[in-house]
Amino acid sequence: MSNIYTSSRGFEQNCDYCWIEVSQDSQTRVSDLPAPFDNDVKTLVYIESPSIALSRSENKLFLLISAIEPEGRVDFAGRQIAISVVWVVDNSQDNESILRMLAAQALNDEGLSELTKSISESVTLGGEYGFQCDFTLLNALLDLDKAKKVVQDNPPNDYGQTTHRLAKLSPTMKSKLAEEILQFRVPKNSSSSESRVLLVVTEIKKEETLRDALVWRGLSNLVSREDWWTYYPPAKPVGDALWLLMTIALKVNRKWGLGFRSILESIFLNTGV
Amino acid sequence: MVKNKLDVALLGPSGVGKTSLLAVMHHVFCVTTNLTDLTLRPDPEAEAKLIKHYNSLKLLVESFSTSGSKGVRGTAVPQDFEFQLERKRRFLGNQEPLNLKFIDVPGGYLSNPAMKDKRDYYVDLVANSGATIIVVDTLALMHSKGRFNEQRNQVKEVSSLVKDAFDKSSTESKLLIFVPIKCETALQEGKDPQDLHNDLKSVYDNLLREYLLPKALNVAVVVTPVKTVGSIIYNGYEVDGYGGIKDWDLRKTSEDAPMKPEYADEPLRFLLRFFICQYLCRQQGTMLGGFNDFLGGNEDLKEAIRKFAAMRSGNDVPVEILQGHHLLNCLK
């Protein structure tokens, strides 16, 4: 069972950007995306530029791909019209594979170009809100057969894969992230009632904001380090000090370092993978 | 209005140029505050977004004759742009920074009947903001005796929203700034800037005279045009099948003319004058604040008001304070 939401605008001046919920039978404007994901999008994603967000709640998985720009689609003032799409699906291993596949696809230029083509065919100008959506086409992007071919189900069992990591947004880091989510599963939530932001790729978002939300993998232009760096949830400078201690412990003795890490994670993260 | 904080709502229909105005204003924030002992420090996200928009605008102007696209992408969701006004001199104790926040909203929230909840949001936003900037498309305002004005500037909807919002917060002091943009043609050499002012006052006559003038004790109203790009002027227009404007035909003043905004510092000067006056009034209303003021602890702010209000040499900025002078200059 999937719920699909799209945001775009029409050609006319008054048909400004709005979210609509798309089903087989109807298209209805909604003020907000479903909780808790609406808050994730509002606080963690700069939706005006191409972004990706993957979250998991109690029993749902959520994927946002924003600011898809179909060539030649402009509004009354000659401005580029953008489309954002959200899929909310049941929390299952198959669905996780599908959303990982779509997220990885949006992370590379060729994949994004294919997605742009598919989404622009599914979301067209016209209708009550200035744009209209084809549920069948958008739902068809959730292709399990294709996901099984490209996505592997290795558990995230190495140090780097289980800890929270951020980096500056760059083609190299996008490529690294795509490779990682195609190979390894994303972390589970520690308790069934918790929601967790797994992945945020967005152009403009402060490092502190991503840290505060405990994002598992985050890429943004406002993160200072060029390559992955691991952070711990306590706010700076405590979190950074823990990261430094961890790095030193791992250099001195990997076994001690891993032991130290598991203690820290049991205290600060309380999450399983 | 919360103490030490001024929210500024940007108001205008979709595509009028709200985000572009803010990006161009932001580009000269430092130049404006450098006249004083104040520093306007942006939130990193606000700064990054506005620089990105400014650069897109600049690129658009540079490639104007070759690019098919005519505008920078519109705003999809409300965006906050926060700044801290820091004081370099500290006289007594730790002086908290003053927070200035601009809120940019998709213009479609203004008048789409299918989005009533969004209009309600917009009304609340303007009601809760100490200042509002109404962005006006000057080409639509003045061309062909305002034939396309209602279509592009939606004067009725804007006026109605201001009235609904101000009715909700009638006891608070407010600043309303009209910023006509795309005014490069109207303010060309040899043209009288007063024509623009007269046309604006004429189309907003109902709002200005019947609604706002009786509130002059609490509401300051200012008109300050801004040339957002400076080098693109009117060349003609294309009409759609219903007799409305389809598109403006614009041209650059010369093939290699760069983007050259003008008067972009004026809205900020008025915002800060209003903001500081409000702050000083509140300060003087408390014993500690009054004592601090007596000892000269607010001299930096008072000096800033004087400098923002002063005429510049060779100044031909066509600004006009329509009402509420006392809210913009509280120095005795």
Coordinates of C-alpha atoms in Angstrom, one line a residue:
Chain A
M1 CA 0.0 0.0 0.0
S2 CA 1.6 3.3 -1.1
N3 CA 0.5 6.9 -0.6
I4 CA 1.9 9.4 -3.1
Y5 CA 2.1 13.2 -2.8
T6 CA 3.4 15.7 -5.4
S7 CA 4.1 19.4 -5.2
S8 CA 4.3 21.6 -8.2
R9 CA 2.6 24.6 -9.7
G10 CA 0.5 25.5 -12.8
F11 CA 1.2 27.9 -15.6
E12 CA -1.3 30.5 -14.3
Q13 CA -0.3 33.2 -11.9
N14 CA -2.6 32.0 -9.1
C15 CA -1.8 28.3 -9.4
D16 CA 1.2 28.5 -7.1
Y17 CA 3.0 25.5 -5.5
C18 CA 1.0 23.2 -3.3
W19 CA 1.0 19.6 -2.2
I20 CA -1.6 17.2 -3.6
E21 CA -2.3 13.6 -2.5
V22 CA -2.6 11.4 -5.5
S23 CA -4.6 8.2 -5.5
Q24 CA -6.0 6.0 -8.2
D25 CA -9.4 7.8 -8.1
S26 CA -8.7 11.3 -6.9
Q27 CA -6.3 14.2 -6.4
T28 CA -6.8 16.3 -3.3
R29 CA -4.8 19.3 -2.1
V30 CA -3.3 18.8 1.4
S31 CA -1.9 21.5 3.7
D32 CA 0.8 19.3 5.0
L33 CA 2.5 16.0 4.4
P34 CA 1.7 13.2 6.9
A35 CA 3.3 13.4 10.3
P36 CA 6.0 12.9 11.4
F37 CA 7.5 13.3 7.9
D38 CA 6.1 16.8 7.3
N39 CA 8.3 18.2 10.1
D40 CA 11.3 16.4 8.7
V41 CA 10.8 18.1 5.3
K42 CA 10.2 21.5 6.8
T43 CA 13.2 21.5 9.1
L44 CA 15.8 19.4 7.2
V45 CA 15.2 20.0 3.5
Y46 CA 15.8 23.1 1.3
I47 CA 13.0 22.1 -1.0
E48 CA 13.7 24.8 -3.6
S49 CA 16.8 22.9 -4.8
P50 CA 17.2 19.2 -5.7
S51 CA 17.0 17.2 -2.5
I52 CA 16.4 13.7 -1.2
A53 CA 15.1 12.7 2.2
L54 CA 14.5 9.1 3.5
S55 CA 12.8 8.5 6.8
R56 CA 11.3 5.7 8.8
S57 CA 8.5 5.9 11.3
E58 CA 6.8 3.3 13.4
N59 CA 5.4 1.4 10.4
K60 CA 6.0 3.6 7.3
L61 CA 8.9 4.5 5.1
F62 CA 9.1 7.9 3.5
L63 CA 11.0 9.1 0.4
L64 CA 11.1 12.7 -0.9
I65 CA 12.7 13.6 -4.2
S66 CA 12.4 17.4 -4.7
A67 CA 12.9 20.1 -7.3
I68 CA 12.8 17.9 -10.4
E69 CA 12.9 20.3 -13.3
P70 CA 11.3 19.2 -16.6
E71 CA 12.9 20.9 -19.5
G72 CA 10.9 23.7 -21.0
R73 CA 8.1 23.7 -18.4
V74 CA 7.7 27.3 -17.3
D75 CA 5.0 29.4 -15.6
F76 CA 3.4 32.6 -16.7
A77 CA 6.5 34.6 -15.9
G78 CA 8.8 32.3 -17.8
R79 CA 10.2 30.7 -14.6
Q80 CA 11.2 27.1 -14.4
I81 CA 8.4 24.9 -12.8
A82 CA 9.7 22.3 -10.4
I83 CA 8.1 19.0 -9.2
S84 CA 8.6 17.2 -5.9
V85 CA 7.4 13.7 -5.2
V86 CA 6.9 11.8 -2.0
W87 CA 6.2 8.1 -1.6
V88 CA 5.0 6.8 1.8
V89 CA 5.0 3.0 1.9
D90 CA 4.7 0.2 4.5
N91 CA 7.8 -0.4 6.5
S92 CA 9.0 -3.7 5.0
Q93 CA 12.3 -5.0 3.6
D94 CA 11.1 -5.1 0.0
N95 CA 9.8 -1.5 0.3
E96 CA 13.1 -0.4 1.9
S97 CA 15.0 -1.9 -1.1
I98 CA 12.7 0.0 -3.6
L99 CA 13.2 3.4 -1.8
R100 CA 16.9 2.8 -1.5
M101 CA 17.0 2.1 -5.3
L102 CA 15.1 5.3 -6.1
A103 CA 17.2 7.4 -3.7
A104 CA 20.4 6.0 -5.3
Q105 CA 19.0 6.8 -8.7
A106 CA 18.3 10.4 -7.7
L107 CA 21.9 10.7 -6.5
N108 CA 23.6 10.2 -9.9
D109 CA 23.1 12.4 -12.9
E110 CA 22.1 9.7 -15.3
G111 CA 19.6 8.2 -12.9
L112 CA 18.2 11.6 -12.1
S113 CA 17.7 12.3 -15.7
E114 CA 15.7 9.1 -16.1
L115 CA 13.6 10.0 -13.0
T116 CA 13.0 13.5 -14.4
K117 CA 11.7 12.1 -17.6
S118 CA 9.4 9.6 -15.8
I119 CA 8.2 12.1 -13.3
S120 CA 7.6 14.8 -15.9
E121 CA 5.5 12.4 -17.9
S122 CA 3.5 11.5 -14.7
V123 CA 3.0 15.1 -13.5
T124 CA 1.6 17.3 -16.3
L125 CA 0.2 20.8 -16.6
G126 CA -3.6 21.2 -16.3
G127 CA -6.4 20.2 -13.9
E128 CA -7.8 22.0 -10.8
Y129 CA -4.5 22.9 -9.2
G130 CA -2.7 23.8 -12.4
F131 CA -1.0 20.4 -12.5
Q132 CA -2.2 16.9 -12.5
C133 CA -0.7 13.5 -11.7
D134 CA -0.9 10.0 -13.0
F135 CA -1.0 7.7 -10.0
T136 CA -0.3 4.6 -12.0
L137 CA 2.9 6.0 -13.6
L138 CA 4.2 7.3 -10.2
N139 CA 3.3 4.1 -8.5
A140 CA 5.1 2.1 -11.2
L141 CA 8.4 3.7 -10.2
L142 CA 8.1 1.5 -7.0
D143 CA 9.5 -1.4 -9.0
L144 CA 10.4 -4.3 -6.8
D145 CA 11.7 -6.5 -9.6
K146 CA 14.1 -3.8 -10.7
A147 CA 15.1 -3.1 -7.0
K148 CA 16.0 -6.8 -6.5
K149 CA 18.4 -6.6 -9.4
V150 CA 20.3 -3.5 -8.3
V151 CA 20.0 -3.5 -4.5
Q152 CA 21.9 -5.8 -2.2
D153 CA 20.7 -6.6 1.3
N154 CA 23.9 -6.6 3.3
P155 CA 23.5 -5.7 6.9
P156 CA 25.3 -2.5 7.9
N157 CA 27.8 -4.1 10.2
D158 CA 31.0 -2.1 9.8
Y159 CA 32.0 0.9 11.9
G160 CA 31.4 3.5 9.3
Q161 CA 28.0 2.1 8.3
T162 CA 26.4 2.1 11.7
T163 CA 27.4 5.5 12.9
H164 CA 26.0 8.9 12.0
R165 CA 27.9 10.7 9.2
L166 CA 27.8 14.0 7.5
A167 CA 29.8 15.6 4.6
K168 CA 29.8 18.5 2.3
L169 CA 27.6 18.0 -0.8
S170 CA 29.7 17.1 -3.8
P171 CA 29.4 14.7 -6.8
T172 CA 32.0 12.4 -5.1
M173 CA 30.0 12.2 -1.9
K174 CA 26.7 11.7 -3.7
S175 CA 28.4 8.8 -5.6
K176 CA 29.8 7.3 -2.4
L177 CA 26.4 7.5 -0.7
A178 CA 24.6 6.0 -3.7
E179 CA 27.0 3.1 -3.6
E180 CA 26.5 2.6 0.1
I181 CA 22.7 2.5 0.0
L182 CA 22.7 0.1 -2.9
Q183 CA 25.0 -2.3 -1.0
F184 CA 23.9 -2.0 2.6
R185 CA 20.6 -1.9 4.4
V186 CA 19.8 1.3 6.2
P187 CA 19.5 1.3 10.1
K188 CA 16.3 0.1 11.8
N189 CA 14.6 2.2 14.5
S190 CA 15.6 1.4 18.1
S191 CA 11.9 1.2 19.2
S192 CA 8.8 0.7 17.2
S193 CA 7.3 4.0 18.2
E194 CA 10.3 6.1 17.2
S195 CA 10.8 7.8 13.9
R196 CA 14.2 8.2 12.4
V197 CA 15.6 10.4 9.6
L198 CA 17.9 8.1 7.6
L199 CA 19.2 10.2 4.8
V200 CA 19.1 13.9 3.9
V201 CA 20.8 15.3 0.8
T202 CA 20.1 19.0 0.3
E203 CA 21.9 22.0 -0.9
I204 CA 21.5 24.5 2.0
K205 CA 21.1 23.1 5.5
K206 CA 23.2 23.8 8.6
E207 CA 25.4 21.0 10.1
E208 CA 23.8 21.7 13.5
T209 CA 20.3 21.2 12.2
L210 CA 21.3 17.8 10.7
R211 CA 23.0 16.8 13.9
D212 CA 20.1 17.8 16.0
A213 CA 17.8 15.6 14.0
L214 CA 20.2 12.7 14.3
V215 CA 20.4 12.2 10.6
W216 CA 22.1 8.9 9.8
R217 CA 23.6 10.2 6.5
G218 CA 23.6 13.9 5.6
L219 CA 25.0 15.9 2.7
S220 CA 24.8 19.7 2.5
N221 CA 26.8 22.5 1.2
L222 CA 26.9 24.0 4.7
V223 CA 28.7 21.0 6.2
S224 CA 32.4 22.0 6.4
R225 CA 34.2 18.6 6.0
E226 CA 34.7 17.4 2.4
D227 CA 34.6 13.7 3.3
W228 CA 32.5 11.7 5.7
W229 CA 33.0 12.5 9.4
T230 CA 31.2 10.7 12.2
Y231 CA 29.4 12.7 14.8
Y232 CA 27.8 11.9 18.1
P233 CA 24.5 13.2 19.1
P234 CA 25.5 15.5 22.0
A235 CA 25.8 19.1 20.9
K236 CA 29.1 20.6 20.0
P237 CA 31.7 20.6 21.5
V238 CA 30.9 17.5 23.6
G239 CA 30.0 15.5 20.5
D240 CA 33.2 16.5 18.7
A241 CA 35.3 15.6 21.7
L242 CA 33.7 12.1 21.8
W243 CA 34.4 11.8 18.1
L244 CA 38.1 12.7 18.7
L245 CA 38.3 10.2 21.6
M246 CA 36.8 7.5 19.4
T247 CA 39.2 8.2 16.6
I248 CA 42.2 8.0 18.9
A249 CA 40.9 4.8 20.6
L250 CA 40.5 3.1 17.2
K251 CA 44.0 4.1 16.1
V252 CA 45.5 2.8 19.4
N253 CA 43.7 -0.5 19.4
R254 CA 40.8 -1.3 17.1
K255 CA 39.2 -3.8 19.5
W256 CA 39.3 -1.3 22.4
G257 CA 38.0 1.4 20.0
L258 CA 35.0 -0.7 18.9
G259 CA 34.3 -1.6 22.5
F260 CA 34.4 2.1 23.4
R261 CA 32.1 2.9 20.5
S262 CA 29.5 0.3 21.5
I263 CA 29.4 1.8 25.0
L264 CA 29.0 5.3 23.6
E265 CA 26.2 4.2 21.2
S266 CA 24.4 2.3 23.9
I267 CA 24.4 5.6 26.0
F268 CA 23.8 8.2 23.3
L269 CA 22.1 6.5 20.4
N270 CA 20.3 3.5 21.9
T271 CA 19.8 2.2 18.4
G272 CA 20.1 -1.2 16.8
V273 CA 21.0 -1.9 13.2
Chain B
M1 CA 5.8 42.0 18.2
V2 CA 8.3 40.2 20.5
K3 CA 10.9 42.3 22.2
N4 CA 14.2 42.7 20.3
K5 CA 12.7 41.2 17.2
L6 CA 11.2 42.6 14.0
D7 CA 9.5 40.2 11.5
V8 CA 9.2 41.6 8.0
A9 CA 6.6 39.9 5.7
L10 CA 7.0 40.2 2.0
L11 CA 3.6 40.7 0.3
G12 CA 2.7 40.5 -3.4
P13 CA 1.3 38.2 -6.1
S14 CA 3.2 35.3 -7.6
G15 CA 6.0 36.4 -9.9
V16 CA 6.0 40.0 -8.9
G17 CA 9.7 39.7 -7.7
K18 CA 9.6 39.4 -3.9
T19 CA 12.5 37.0 -3.6
S20 CA 14.6 38.9 -6.1
L21 CA 14.0 42.1 -4.2
L22 CA 15.2 40.5 -1.0
A23 CA 18.3 39.0 -2.7
V24 CA 19.2 42.4 -4.1
M25 CA 18.6 44.1 -0.8
H26 CA 20.7 41.5 1.0
H27 CA 23.5 42.2 -1.4
V28 CA 23.9 45.7 0.0
F29 CA 23.1 45.0 3.7
C30 CA 26.8 45.4 4.7
V31 CA 27.2 48.6 2.7
T32 CA 24.1 50.0 4.5
T33 CA 25.0 49.1 8.0
N34 CA 28.7 50.0 7.6
L35 CA 27.6 53.6 7.8
T36 CA 27.0 52.9 11.5
D37 CA 28.3 51.0 14.5
L38 CA 25.9 48.2 13.7
T39 CA 26.5 44.8 12.0
L40 CA 23.9 42.8 10.3
R41 CA 24.9 39.2 10.7
P42 CA 23.0 36.6 8.6
D43 CA 22.0 33.1 9.5
P44 CA 24.2 30.9 7.3
E45 CA 21.2 29.3 5.6
A46 CA 19.6 32.7 4.9
E47 CA 22.9 34.0 3.4
A48 CA 23.4 30.9 1.2
K49 CA 19.9 31.1 -0.2
L50 CA 20.0 34.8 -0.9
I51 CA 23.4 34.6 -2.5
K52 CA 22.2 31.7 -4.7
H53 CA 19.2 33.7 -5.8
Y54 CA 21.3 36.8 -6.4
N55 CA 23.8 34.8 -8.6
S56 CA 20.9 33.3 -10.6
L57 CA 19.5 36.7 -11.2
K58 CA 22.9 38.1 -12.2
L59 CA 23.4 35.1 -14.6
L60 CA 20.0 35.8 -16.0
V61 CA 20.8 39.4 -16.7
E62 CA 24.2 38.5 -18.2
S63 CA 22.6 35.9 -20.6
F64 CA 19.5 38.0 -21.1
S65 CA 19.7 38.1 -24.9
T66 CA 20.5 34.4 -25.3
S67 CA 18.6 32.7 -22.5
G68 CA 15.1 31.3 -23.0
S69 CA 14.2 31.5 -19.4
K70 CA 13.0 34.8 -18.1
G71 CA 12.9 34.4 -14.4
V72 CA 14.5 32.7 -11.4
R73 CA 12.5 29.8 -10.0
G74 CA 9.5 30.8 -7.9
T75 CA 9.2 30.2 -4.1
A76 CA 7.6 26.8 -3.4
V77 CA 7.1 27.1 0.4
P78 CA 7.4 30.0 2.9
Q79 CA 11.0 30.7 3.7
D80 CA 12.5 32.5 6.7
F81 CA 15.6 34.7 6.4
E82 CA 17.0 35.6 9.7
F83 CA 19.6 38.3 10.6
Q84 CA 21.1 39.5 13.9
L85 CA 21.7 43.2 14.3
E86 CA 24.8 43.4 16.5
R87 CA 26.1 46.4 18.2
K88 CA 29.8 47.0 18.1
R89 CA 29.9 49.3 21.1
R90 CA 28.8 47.8 24.4
F91 CA 28.2 50.5 27.0
L92 CA 26.4 48.9 29.9
G93 CA 26.3 45.2 30.4
N94 CA 25.6 42.6 27.7
Q95 CA 23.4 44.0 25.1
E96 CA 21.4 41.4 23.3
P97 CA 21.3 41.4 19.5
L98 CA 18.3 42.6 17.7
N99 CA 16.7 40.0 15.4
L100 CA 15.4 40.8 12.0
K101 CA 13.5 38.2 10.1
F102 CA 12.2 38.4 6.6
I103 CA 9.5 35.9 5.6
D104 CA 9.0 35.2 1.9
V105 CA 5.8 33.5 0.9
P106 CA 4.6 32.0 -2.4
G107 CA 2.5 34.7 -3.9
G108 CA -0.3 32.3 -4.9
Y109 CA -1.3 32.2 -1.3
L110 CA -2.8 35.7 -1.8
S111 CA -5.7 35.0 -4.0
N112 CA -6.3 31.5 -5.0
P113 CA -9.9 30.6 -3.9
A114 CA -8.8 26.9 -3.7
M115 CA -6.2 27.8 -1.1
K116 CA -8.2 29.7 1.6
D117 CA -6.2 28.2 4.4
K118 CA -3.0 29.6 2.8
R119 CA -4.6 33.0 2.6
D120 CA -5.5 32.8 6.3
Y121 CA -1.8 31.9 7.0
Y122 CA -0.7 35.0 5.0
V123 CA -3.1 37.2 6.9
D124 CA -1.8 35.9 10.3
L125 CA 1.8 36.4 9.0
V126 CA 1.2 40.0 8.1
A127 CA -0.8 40.6 11.3
N128 CA 2.1 39.2 13.4
S129 CA 4.9 41.0 11.5
G130 CA 6.0 44.5 12.6
A131 CA 6.8 45.5 9.1
T132 CA 5.4 44.5 5.7
I133 CA 6.9 45.1 2.3
I134 CA 4.4 45.3 -0.6
V135 CA 6.3 44.5 -3.8
V136 CA 4.8 46.2 -6.9
D137 CA 5.4 45.5 -10.6
T138 CA 5.9 49.1 -11.9
L139 CA 5.6 48.1 -15.6
A140 CA 2.1 46.8 -14.8
L141 CA 1.3 49.8 -12.6
M142 CA 2.1 52.4 -15.2
H143 CA 1.9 51.0 -18.6
S144 CA -1.1 51.8 -20.8
K145 CA -2.6 53.7 -17.9
G146 CA -2.5 50.6 -15.7
R147 CA -4.4 48.4 -18.1
F148 CA -2.6 45.3 -16.7
N149 CA -2.2 46.5 -13.2
E150 CA -4.9 44.5 -11.5
Q151 CA -3.8 41.3 -13.4
R152 CA -0.2 41.5 -12.3
N153 CA -0.3 43.4 -9.0
Q154 CA -3.7 42.2 -7.7
V155 CA -4.3 45.5 -5.8
K156 CA -7.7 44.4 -4.5
E157 CA -6.4 41.2 -3.0
V158 CA -3.3 42.9 -1.5
S159 CA -5.4 45.7 0.0
S160 CA -7.9 43.3 1.4
L161 CA -5.2 41.2 3.0
V162 CA -3.6 44.2 4.6
K163 CA -6.9 45.3 6.0
D164 CA -7.7 41.9 7.4
A165 CA -4.3 41.6 8.9
F166 CA -4.1 45.1 10.4
D167 CA -7.6 44.7 11.9
K168 CA -6.3 41.7 13.8
S169 CA -3.4 43.7 15.3
S170 CA -4.8 47.2 15.5
T171 CA -3.0 48.4 18.6
E172 CA 0.5 47.6 17.5
S173 CA 2.8 49.9 15.6
K174 CA 3.5 48.9 12.0
L175 CA 5.6 49.9 9.1
L176 CA 4.3 49.4 5.6
I177 CA 6.7 49.8 2.7
F178 CA 5.6 49.9 -0.9
V179 CA 8.6 48.9 -3.1
P180 CA 7.9 49.4 -6.8
I181 CA 10.4 47.3 -8.7
K182 CA 10.9 46.8 -12.4
C183 CA 11.0 50.6 -12.4
E184 CA 14.1 51.0 -14.5
T185 CA 12.0 52.5 -17.4
A186 CA 9.9 54.7 -15.2
L187 CA 13.0 56.2 -13.5
Q188 CA 15.1 56.7 -16.6
E189 CA 16.8 60.0 -17.0
G190 CA 14.4 62.7 -18.0
K191 CA 11.4 61.1 -16.4
D192 CA 9.7 62.5 -13.3
P193 CA 9.9 60.0 -10.4
Q194 CA 6.8 61.7 -9.0
D195 CA 4.7 60.1 -11.8
L196 CA 5.4 56.6 -10.3
H197 CA 4.5 57.8 -6.9
N198 CA 1.3 59.4 -8.2
D199 CA 0.2 56.3 -10.0
L200 CA 0.9 54.1 -7.0
K201 CA -1.0 56.4 -4.7
S202 CA -3.9 56.5 -7.2
V203 CA -4.3 52.7 -7.5
Y204 CA -3.9 52.2 -3.7
D205 CA -6.0 55.2 -2.9
N206 CA -8.7 53.3 -1.0
L207 CA -6.2 51.5 1.2
L208 CA -4.0 54.5 1.8
R209 CA -6.6 57.2 2.4
E210 CA -9.6 55.4 3.7
Y211 CA -8.0 52.7 5.7
L212 CA -4.4 53.6 6.6
L213 CA -4.5 57.4 7.0
P214 CA -6.8 57.2 10.1
K215 CA -4.2 54.9 11.6
A216 CA -1.3 57.3 11.2
L217 CA -0.6 57.3 14.9
N218 CA 0.3 53.6 14.7
V219 CA 1.1 52.9 11.1
A220 CA 4.0 54.4 9.1
V221 CA 3.7 54.1 5.3
V222 CA 6.7 54.6 2.9
V223 CA 7.2 54.4 -0.8
T224 CA 10.7 53.5 -2.0
P225 CA 11.3 52.2 -5.5
V226 CA 14.2 49.8 -6.2
K227 CA 15.8 49.1 -9.5
T228 CA 16.5 45.4 -8.9
V229 CA 18.6 44.7 -12.1
G230 CA 19.2 48.2 -13.4
S231 CA 20.0 47.4 -17.0
I232 CA 16.8 45.9 -18.4
I233 CA 14.1 48.2 -19.7
Y234 CA 10.7 48.1 -21.4
N235 CA 10.5 47.4 -25.1
G236 CA 6.9 46.4 -25.7
Y237 CA 4.4 43.8 -24.6
E238 CA 2.4 40.8 -25.9
V239 CA -1.3 40.4 -25.2
D240 CA -3.0 37.0 -24.5
G241 CA -6.2 35.7 -26.1
Y242 CA -8.3 37.4 -23.3
G243 CA -6.8 40.9 -23.7
G244 CA -4.5 40.5 -20.7
I245 CA -0.8 40.8 -20.6
K246 CA 0.9 37.6 -21.8
D247 CA 4.5 38.8 -21.5
W248 CA 6.6 42.0 -21.3
D249 CA 9.1 42.4 -24.1
L250 CA 12.2 43.7 -22.4
R251 CA 15.7 44.7 -23.6
K252 CA 19.0 45.4 -22.1
T253 CA 20.2 49.0 -22.2
S254 CA 23.3 47.7 -24.0
E255 CA 24.5 44.3 -25.1
D256 CA 27.1 44.1 -22.3
A257 CA 25.3 46.0 -19.6
P258 CA 25.9 44.4 -16.2
M259 CA 23.4 43.9 -13.5
K260 CA 23.4 47.2 -11.6
P261 CA 20.8 47.5 -8.9
E262 CA 19.9 51.0 -7.5
Y263 CA 18.3 52.2 -4.3
A264 CA 18.4 48.7 -2.9
D265 CA 19.5 50.0 0.5
E266 CA 16.5 52.2 1.0
P267 CA 14.0 49.6 2.3
L268 CA 16.6 48.4 4.9
R269 CA 17.2 52.0 6.1
F270 CA 13.5 52.4 6.8
L271 CA 13.2 49.0 8.4
L272 CA 16.1 49.7 10.8
R273 CA 14.9 53.2 11.6
F274 CA 11.5 51.8 12.6
F275 CA 13.0 48.8 14.4
I276 CA 15.4 50.9 16.4
C277 CA 12.7 53.5 17.3
Q278 CA 10.5 50.7 18.6
Y279 CA 13.4 49.3 20.6
L280 CA 14.3 52.6 22.1
C281 CA 10.7 53.4 23.0
R282 CA 10.4 50.0 24.8
Q283 CA 13.8 50.7 26.5
Q284 CA 12.7 54.1 27.8
G285 CA 9.6 52.5 29.3
T286 CA 11.6 50.5 31.8
M287 CA 13.7 51.8 34.7
L288 CA 16.9 50.1 33.8
G289 CA 16.4 50.9 30.1
G290 CA 15.7 54.6 31.0
F291 CA 18.9 54.7 33.1
N292 CA 20.9 53.1 30.4
D293 CA 19.6 55.6 27.9
F294 CA 20.3 58.5 30.3
L295 CA 23.9 57.4 30.5
G296 CA 24.2 57.3 26.7
G297 CA 24.0 53.5 26.4
N298 CA 21.9 53.8 23.2
E299 CA 24.0 56.5 21.4
D300 CA 25.1 54.0 18.8
L301 CA 21.4 53.3 17.9
K302 CA 20.5 57.0 17.9
E303 CA 23.4 57.8 15.6
A304 CA 22.3 55.0 13.3
I305 CA 18.9 56.5 13.0
R306 CA 20.4 59.9 12.2
K307 CA 22.6 58.4 9.5
F308 CA 19.9 56.3 8.0
A309 CA 17.6 59.3 7.9
A310 CA 20.2 61.7 6.5
M311 CA 20.2 62.8 2.9
R312 CA 23.1 61.5 0.9
S313 CA 25.2 63.9 -1.2
G314 CA 24.0 63.9 -4.8
N315 CA 21.0 62.0 -3.7
D316 CA 18.2 61.6 -6.1
V317 CA 16.5 58.6 -4.4
P318 CA 12.8 58.9 -5.0
V319 CA 11.6 57.9 -1.5
E320 CA 8.5 59.3 0.2
I321 CA 7.2 59.0 3.7
L322 CA 3.4 59.1 3.4
Q323 CA 2.5 59.0 7.1
G324 CA 3.9 58.1 10.5
H325 CA 7.1 60.2 10.5
H326 CA 7.3 59.9 14.3
L327 CA 7.6 56.1 14.0
L328 CA 10.7 56.5 11.9
N329 CA 12.4 59.3 13.8
C330 CA 11.9 59.1 17.5
L331 CA 14.9 61.4 18.4
K332 CA 13.9 64.6 20.1

